[in-house]
PDB file of C-alpha atoms in Angstrom:
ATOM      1  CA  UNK A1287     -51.207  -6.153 -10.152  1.00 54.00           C
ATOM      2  CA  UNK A1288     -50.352  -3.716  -7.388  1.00 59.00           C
ATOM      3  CA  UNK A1289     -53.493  -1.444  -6.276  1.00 60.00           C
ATOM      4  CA  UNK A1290     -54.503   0.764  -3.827  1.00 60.00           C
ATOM      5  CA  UNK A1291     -57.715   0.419  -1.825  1.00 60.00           C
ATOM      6  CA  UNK A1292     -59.344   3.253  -0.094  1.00 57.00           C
ATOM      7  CA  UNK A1293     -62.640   3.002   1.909  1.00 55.00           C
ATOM      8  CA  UNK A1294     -65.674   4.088   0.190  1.00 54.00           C
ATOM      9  CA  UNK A1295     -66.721   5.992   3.231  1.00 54.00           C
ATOM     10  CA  UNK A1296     -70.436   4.159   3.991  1.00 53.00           C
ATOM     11  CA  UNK A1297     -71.236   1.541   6.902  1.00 54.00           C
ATOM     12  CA  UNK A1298     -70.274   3.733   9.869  1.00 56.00           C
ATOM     13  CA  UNK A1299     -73.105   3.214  13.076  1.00 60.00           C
ATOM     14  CA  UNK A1300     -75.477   5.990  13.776  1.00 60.00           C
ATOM     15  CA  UNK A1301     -76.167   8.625  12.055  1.00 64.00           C
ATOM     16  CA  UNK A1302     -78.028   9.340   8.580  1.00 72.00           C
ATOM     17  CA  UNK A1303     -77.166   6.103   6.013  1.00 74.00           C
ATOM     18  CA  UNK A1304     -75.168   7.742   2.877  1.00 72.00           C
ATOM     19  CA  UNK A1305     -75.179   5.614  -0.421  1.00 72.00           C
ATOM     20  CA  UNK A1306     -71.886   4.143  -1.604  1.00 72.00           C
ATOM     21  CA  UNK A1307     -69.425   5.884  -3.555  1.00 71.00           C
ATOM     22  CA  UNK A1308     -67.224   3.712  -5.574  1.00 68.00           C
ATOM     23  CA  UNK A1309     -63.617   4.344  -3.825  1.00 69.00           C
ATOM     24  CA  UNK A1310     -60.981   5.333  -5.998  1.00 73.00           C
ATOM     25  CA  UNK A1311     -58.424   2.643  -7.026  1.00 78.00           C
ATOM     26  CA  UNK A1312     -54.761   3.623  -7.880  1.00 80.00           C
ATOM     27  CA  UNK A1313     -52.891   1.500 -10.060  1.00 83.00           C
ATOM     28  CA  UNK A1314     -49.170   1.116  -8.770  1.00 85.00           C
ATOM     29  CA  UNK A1315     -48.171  -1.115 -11.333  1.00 87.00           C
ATOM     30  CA  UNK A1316     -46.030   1.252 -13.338  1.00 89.00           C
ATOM     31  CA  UNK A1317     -44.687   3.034 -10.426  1.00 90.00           C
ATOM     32  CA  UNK A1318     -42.873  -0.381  -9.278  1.00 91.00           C
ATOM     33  CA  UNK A1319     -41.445  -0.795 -12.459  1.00 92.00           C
ATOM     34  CA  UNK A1320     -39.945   2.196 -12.963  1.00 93.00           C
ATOM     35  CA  UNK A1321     -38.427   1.895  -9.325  1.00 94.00           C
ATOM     36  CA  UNK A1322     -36.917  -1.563 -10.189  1.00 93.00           C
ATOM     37  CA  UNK A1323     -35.823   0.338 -13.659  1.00 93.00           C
ATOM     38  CA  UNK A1324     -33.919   3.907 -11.461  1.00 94.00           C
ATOM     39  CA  UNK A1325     -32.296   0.928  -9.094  1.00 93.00           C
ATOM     40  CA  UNK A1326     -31.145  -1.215 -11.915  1.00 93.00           C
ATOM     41  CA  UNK A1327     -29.814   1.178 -13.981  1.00 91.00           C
ATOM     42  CA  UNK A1328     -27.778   2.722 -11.073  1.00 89.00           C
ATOM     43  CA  UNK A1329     -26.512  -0.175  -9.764  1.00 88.00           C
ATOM     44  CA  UNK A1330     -25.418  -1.295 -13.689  1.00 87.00           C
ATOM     45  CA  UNK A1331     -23.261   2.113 -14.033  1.00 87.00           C
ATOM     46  CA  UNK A1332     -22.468   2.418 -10.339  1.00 83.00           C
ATOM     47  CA  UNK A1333     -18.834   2.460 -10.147  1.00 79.00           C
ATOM     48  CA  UNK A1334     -17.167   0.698  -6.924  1.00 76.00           C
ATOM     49  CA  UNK A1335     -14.103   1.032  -5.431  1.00 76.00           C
ATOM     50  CA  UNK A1336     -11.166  -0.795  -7.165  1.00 76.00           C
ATOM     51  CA  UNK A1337      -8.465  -1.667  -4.542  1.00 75.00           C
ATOM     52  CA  UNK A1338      -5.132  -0.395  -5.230  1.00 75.00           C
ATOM     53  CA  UNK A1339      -2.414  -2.675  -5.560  1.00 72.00           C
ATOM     54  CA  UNK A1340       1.730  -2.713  -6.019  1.00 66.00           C
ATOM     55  CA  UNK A1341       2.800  -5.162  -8.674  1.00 69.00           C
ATOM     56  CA  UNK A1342       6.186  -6.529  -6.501  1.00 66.00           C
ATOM     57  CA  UNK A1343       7.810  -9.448  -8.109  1.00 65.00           C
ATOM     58  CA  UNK A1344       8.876 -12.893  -5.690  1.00 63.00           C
ATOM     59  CA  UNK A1345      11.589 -15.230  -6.137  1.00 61.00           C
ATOM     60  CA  UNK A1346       9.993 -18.378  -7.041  1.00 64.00           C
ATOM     61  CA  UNK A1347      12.317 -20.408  -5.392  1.00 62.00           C
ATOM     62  CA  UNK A1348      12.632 -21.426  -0.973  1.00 62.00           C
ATOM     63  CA  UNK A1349      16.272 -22.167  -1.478  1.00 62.00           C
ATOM     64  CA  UNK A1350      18.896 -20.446  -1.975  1.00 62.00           C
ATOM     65  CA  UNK A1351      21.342 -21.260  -4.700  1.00 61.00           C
ATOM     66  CA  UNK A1352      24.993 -20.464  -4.844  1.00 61.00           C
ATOM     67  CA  UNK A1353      24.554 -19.525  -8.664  1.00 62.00           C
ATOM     68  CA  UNK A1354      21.897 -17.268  -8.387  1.00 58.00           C
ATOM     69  CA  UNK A1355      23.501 -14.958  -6.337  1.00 60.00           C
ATOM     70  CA  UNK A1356      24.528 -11.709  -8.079  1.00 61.00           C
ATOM     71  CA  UNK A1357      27.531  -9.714  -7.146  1.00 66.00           C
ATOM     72  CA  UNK A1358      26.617  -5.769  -6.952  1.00 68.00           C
ATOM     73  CA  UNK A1359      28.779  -3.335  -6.385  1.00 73.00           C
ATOM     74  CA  UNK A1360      29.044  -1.615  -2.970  1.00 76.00           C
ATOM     75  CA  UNK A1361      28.563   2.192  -4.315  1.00 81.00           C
ATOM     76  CA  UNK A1362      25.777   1.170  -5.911  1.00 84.00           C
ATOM     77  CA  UNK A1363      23.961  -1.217  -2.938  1.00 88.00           C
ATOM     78  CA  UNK A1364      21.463   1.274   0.211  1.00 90.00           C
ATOM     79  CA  UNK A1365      20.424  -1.164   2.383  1.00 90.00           C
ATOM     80  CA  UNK A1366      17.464   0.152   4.409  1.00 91.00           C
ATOM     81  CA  UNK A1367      16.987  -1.777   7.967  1.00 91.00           C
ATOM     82  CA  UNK A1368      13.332  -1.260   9.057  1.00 91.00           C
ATOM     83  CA  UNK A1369      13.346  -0.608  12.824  1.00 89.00           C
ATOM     84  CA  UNK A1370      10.763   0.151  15.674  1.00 86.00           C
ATOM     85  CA  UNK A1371       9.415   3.501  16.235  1.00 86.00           C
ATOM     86  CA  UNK A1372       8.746   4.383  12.900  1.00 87.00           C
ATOM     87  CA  UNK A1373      12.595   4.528  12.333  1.00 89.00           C
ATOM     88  CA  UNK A1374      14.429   3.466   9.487  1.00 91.00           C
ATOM     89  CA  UNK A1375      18.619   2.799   9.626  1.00 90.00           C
ATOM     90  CA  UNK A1376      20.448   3.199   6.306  1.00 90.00           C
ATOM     91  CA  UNK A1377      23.653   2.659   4.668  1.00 89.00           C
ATOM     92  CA  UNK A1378      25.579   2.546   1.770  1.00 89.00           C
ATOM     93  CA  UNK A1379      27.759  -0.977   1.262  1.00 86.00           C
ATOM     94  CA  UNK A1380      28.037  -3.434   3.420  1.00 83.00           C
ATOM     95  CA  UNK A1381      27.139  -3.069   7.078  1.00 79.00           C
ATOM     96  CA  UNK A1382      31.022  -4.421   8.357  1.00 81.00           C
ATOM     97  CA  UNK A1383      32.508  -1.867   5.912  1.00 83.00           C
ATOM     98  CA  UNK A1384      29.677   0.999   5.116  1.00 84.00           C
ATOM     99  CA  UNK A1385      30.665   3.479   2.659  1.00 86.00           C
ATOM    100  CA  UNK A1386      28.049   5.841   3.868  1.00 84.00           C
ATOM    101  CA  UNK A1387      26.009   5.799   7.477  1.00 77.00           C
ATOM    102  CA  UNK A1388      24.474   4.302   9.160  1.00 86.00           C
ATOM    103  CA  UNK A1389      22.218   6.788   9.602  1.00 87.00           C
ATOM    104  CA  UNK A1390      18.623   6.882  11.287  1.00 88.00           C
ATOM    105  CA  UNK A1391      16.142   8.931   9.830  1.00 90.00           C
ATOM    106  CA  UNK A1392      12.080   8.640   9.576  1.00 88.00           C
ATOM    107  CA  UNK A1393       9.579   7.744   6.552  1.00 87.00           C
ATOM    108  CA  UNK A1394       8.247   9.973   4.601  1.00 82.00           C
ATOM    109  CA  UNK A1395       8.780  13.732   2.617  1.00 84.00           C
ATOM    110  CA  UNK A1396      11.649  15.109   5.352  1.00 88.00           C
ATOM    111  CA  UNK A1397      13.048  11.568   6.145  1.00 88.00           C
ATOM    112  CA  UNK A1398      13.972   9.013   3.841  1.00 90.00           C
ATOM    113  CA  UNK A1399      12.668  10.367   0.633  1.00 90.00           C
ATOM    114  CA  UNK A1400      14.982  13.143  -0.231  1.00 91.00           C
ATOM    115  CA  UNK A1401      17.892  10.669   0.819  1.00 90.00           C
ATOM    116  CA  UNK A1402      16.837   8.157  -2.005  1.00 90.00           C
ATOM    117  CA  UNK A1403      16.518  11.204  -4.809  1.00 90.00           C
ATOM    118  CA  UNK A1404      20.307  12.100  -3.952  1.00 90.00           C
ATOM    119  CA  UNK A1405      21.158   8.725  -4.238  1.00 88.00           C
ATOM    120  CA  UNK A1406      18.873   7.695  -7.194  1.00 89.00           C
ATOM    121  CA  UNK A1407      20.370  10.525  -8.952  1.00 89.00           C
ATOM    122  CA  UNK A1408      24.266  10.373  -7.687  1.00 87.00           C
ATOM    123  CA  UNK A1409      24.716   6.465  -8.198  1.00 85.00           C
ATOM    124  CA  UNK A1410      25.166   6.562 -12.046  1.00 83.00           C
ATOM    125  CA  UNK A1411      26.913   9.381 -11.872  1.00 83.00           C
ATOM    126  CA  UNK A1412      29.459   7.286 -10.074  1.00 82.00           C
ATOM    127  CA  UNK A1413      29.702   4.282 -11.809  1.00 78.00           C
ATOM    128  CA  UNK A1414      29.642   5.967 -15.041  1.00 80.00           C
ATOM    129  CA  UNK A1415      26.886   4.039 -16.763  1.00 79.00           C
ATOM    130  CA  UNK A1416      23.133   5.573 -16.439  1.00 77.00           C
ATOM    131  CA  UNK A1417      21.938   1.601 -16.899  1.00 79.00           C
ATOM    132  CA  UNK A1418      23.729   1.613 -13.333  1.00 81.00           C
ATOM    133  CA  UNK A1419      21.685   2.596 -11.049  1.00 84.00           C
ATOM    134  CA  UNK A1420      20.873   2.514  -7.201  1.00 87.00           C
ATOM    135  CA  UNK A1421      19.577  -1.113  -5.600  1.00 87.00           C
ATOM    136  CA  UNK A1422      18.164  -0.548  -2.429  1.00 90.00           C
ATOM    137  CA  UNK A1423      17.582  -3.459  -0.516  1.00 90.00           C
ATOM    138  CA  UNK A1424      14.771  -3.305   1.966  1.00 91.00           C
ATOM    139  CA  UNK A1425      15.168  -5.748   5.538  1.00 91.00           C
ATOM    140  CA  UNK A1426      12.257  -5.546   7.973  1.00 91.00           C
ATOM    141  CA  UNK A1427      12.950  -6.128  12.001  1.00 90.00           C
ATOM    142  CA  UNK A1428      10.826  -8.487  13.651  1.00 89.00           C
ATOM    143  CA  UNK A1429      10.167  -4.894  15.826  1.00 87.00           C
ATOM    144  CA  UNK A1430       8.425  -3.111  12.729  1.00 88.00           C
ATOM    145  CA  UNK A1431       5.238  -2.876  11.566  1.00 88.00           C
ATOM    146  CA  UNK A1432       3.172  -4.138   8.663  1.00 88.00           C
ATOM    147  CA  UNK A1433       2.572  -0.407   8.179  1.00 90.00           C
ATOM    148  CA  UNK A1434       6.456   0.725   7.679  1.00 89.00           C
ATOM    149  CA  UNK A1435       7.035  -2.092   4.791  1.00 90.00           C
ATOM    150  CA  UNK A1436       4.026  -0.278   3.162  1.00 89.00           C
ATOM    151  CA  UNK A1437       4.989   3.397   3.619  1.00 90.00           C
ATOM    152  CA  UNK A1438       8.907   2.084   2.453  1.00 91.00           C
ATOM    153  CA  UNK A1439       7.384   0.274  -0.401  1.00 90.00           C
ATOM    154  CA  UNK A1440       5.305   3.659  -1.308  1.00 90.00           C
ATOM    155  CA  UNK A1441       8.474   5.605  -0.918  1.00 90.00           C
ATOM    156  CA  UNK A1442      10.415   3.460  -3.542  1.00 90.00           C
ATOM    157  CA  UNK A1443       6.876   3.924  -6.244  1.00 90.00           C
ATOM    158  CA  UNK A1444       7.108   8.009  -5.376  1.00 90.00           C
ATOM    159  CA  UNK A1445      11.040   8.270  -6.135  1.00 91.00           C
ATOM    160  CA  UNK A1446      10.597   5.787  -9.277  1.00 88.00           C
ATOM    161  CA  UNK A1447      13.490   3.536  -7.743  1.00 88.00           C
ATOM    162  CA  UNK A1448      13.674   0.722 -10.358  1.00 87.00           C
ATOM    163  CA  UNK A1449      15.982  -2.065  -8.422  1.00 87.00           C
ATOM    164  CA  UNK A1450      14.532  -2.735  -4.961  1.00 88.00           C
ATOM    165  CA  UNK A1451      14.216  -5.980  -2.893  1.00 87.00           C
ATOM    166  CA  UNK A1452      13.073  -7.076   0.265  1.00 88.00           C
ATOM    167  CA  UNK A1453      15.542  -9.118   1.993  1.00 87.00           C
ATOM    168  CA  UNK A1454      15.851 -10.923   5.955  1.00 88.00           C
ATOM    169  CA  UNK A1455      17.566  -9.188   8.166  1.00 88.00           C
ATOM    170  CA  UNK A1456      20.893 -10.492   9.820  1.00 87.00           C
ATOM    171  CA  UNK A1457      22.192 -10.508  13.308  1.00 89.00           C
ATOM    172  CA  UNK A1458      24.715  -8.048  12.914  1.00 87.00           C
ATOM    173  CA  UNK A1459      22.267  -5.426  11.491  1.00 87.00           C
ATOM    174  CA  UNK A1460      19.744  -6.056  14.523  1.00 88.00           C
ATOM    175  CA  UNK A1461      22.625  -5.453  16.916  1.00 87.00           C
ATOM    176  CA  UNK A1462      23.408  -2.455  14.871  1.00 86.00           C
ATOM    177  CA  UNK A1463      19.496  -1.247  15.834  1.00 87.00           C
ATOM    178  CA  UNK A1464      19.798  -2.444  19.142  1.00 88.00           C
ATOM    179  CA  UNK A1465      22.778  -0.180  19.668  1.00 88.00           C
ATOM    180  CA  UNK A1466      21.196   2.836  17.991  1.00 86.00           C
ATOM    181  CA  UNK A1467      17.983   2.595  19.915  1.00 87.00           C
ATOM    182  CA  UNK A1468      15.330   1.408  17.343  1.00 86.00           C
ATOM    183  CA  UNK A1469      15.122  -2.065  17.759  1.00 84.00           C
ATOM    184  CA  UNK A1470      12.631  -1.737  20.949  1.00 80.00           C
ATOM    185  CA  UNK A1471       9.174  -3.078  21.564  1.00 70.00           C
TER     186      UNK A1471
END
């Protein structure tokens, strides 16, 4: 049992000899259980921080099989090559015959974000079928950081782009950086 002790104020040298008083005792007992009650009950409804997390959906395979690969339409494939600087390099098709671009542009509201609405809203209205849609195919540079997959990865959740992958990037397309500038250290 938790208690206070105060001095009963007798027993001090010199002076005129004063009879004991009983000292007054303070029973702390209840006041420590209601503290451990206050700090249980916050802690039980205490909510913490849940991290946030993008579902994103891996091959399961390390090899690559000839049947697996799918044949998409050019007007309907953006590739996006992820370059230094906080640059990103787009085009439409394939990067020896582009349809569209390349163009360099940055992340974000007034970069790349108003480019994928266009094309999230102009691709089934070329191929005629609204179950068409755009496939944007994302390819990181050794030269880029973490941070730019996660803003491009963001990007694709705000827009509500359904098809998007993240592929290697080839030689061609880092000479194709190189050339424009964005494939520095």
């Amino acid at each position: 049992m938790a208690e206070l002790n105060q001095d009963s104020g007798g027993g001090k040298k010199g002076g005129k000899i004063r009879s004991k008083k009983a000292g007054g005792r303070v029973d702390l007992t209840a006041m420590v259980d209601l503290a451990f009650l206050l700090i249980t009950f916050f802690m039980l409804t205490t909510s913490l921080n849940k991290p946030n997390a993008m579902d994103v959906a891996m091959p399961d395979k390390n090899e690559e099989d000839p049947e697996d690969r799918l044949e998409i339409a050019d007007n309907r494939t953006m590739t996006l090559l992820l370059g230094s600087d906080n640059k990103i390099e787009w085009y439409m098709g394939t990067y020896s015959e582009p349809i569209e671009g390349p163009e360099i542009v940055d992340y974000g509201k007034d970069g790349i974000r108003p480019i994928l609405l266009e094309k999230l809203e102009q691709v089934p209205r070329l191929t005629g079928d609204p179950e068409k849609g755009l496939i944007v195919v994302i390819r990181p540079s050794d030269k880029s950081t973490h941070r730019n997959l996660v803003d491009i990865l963001d990007e694709m959740n705000i827009v509500e782009a359904k098809q998007y992958m993240i592929g290697t990037i080839s030689e061609p397309e880092i000479e194709v950086l190189e050339r424009d500038g964005i494939y520095n250290d």
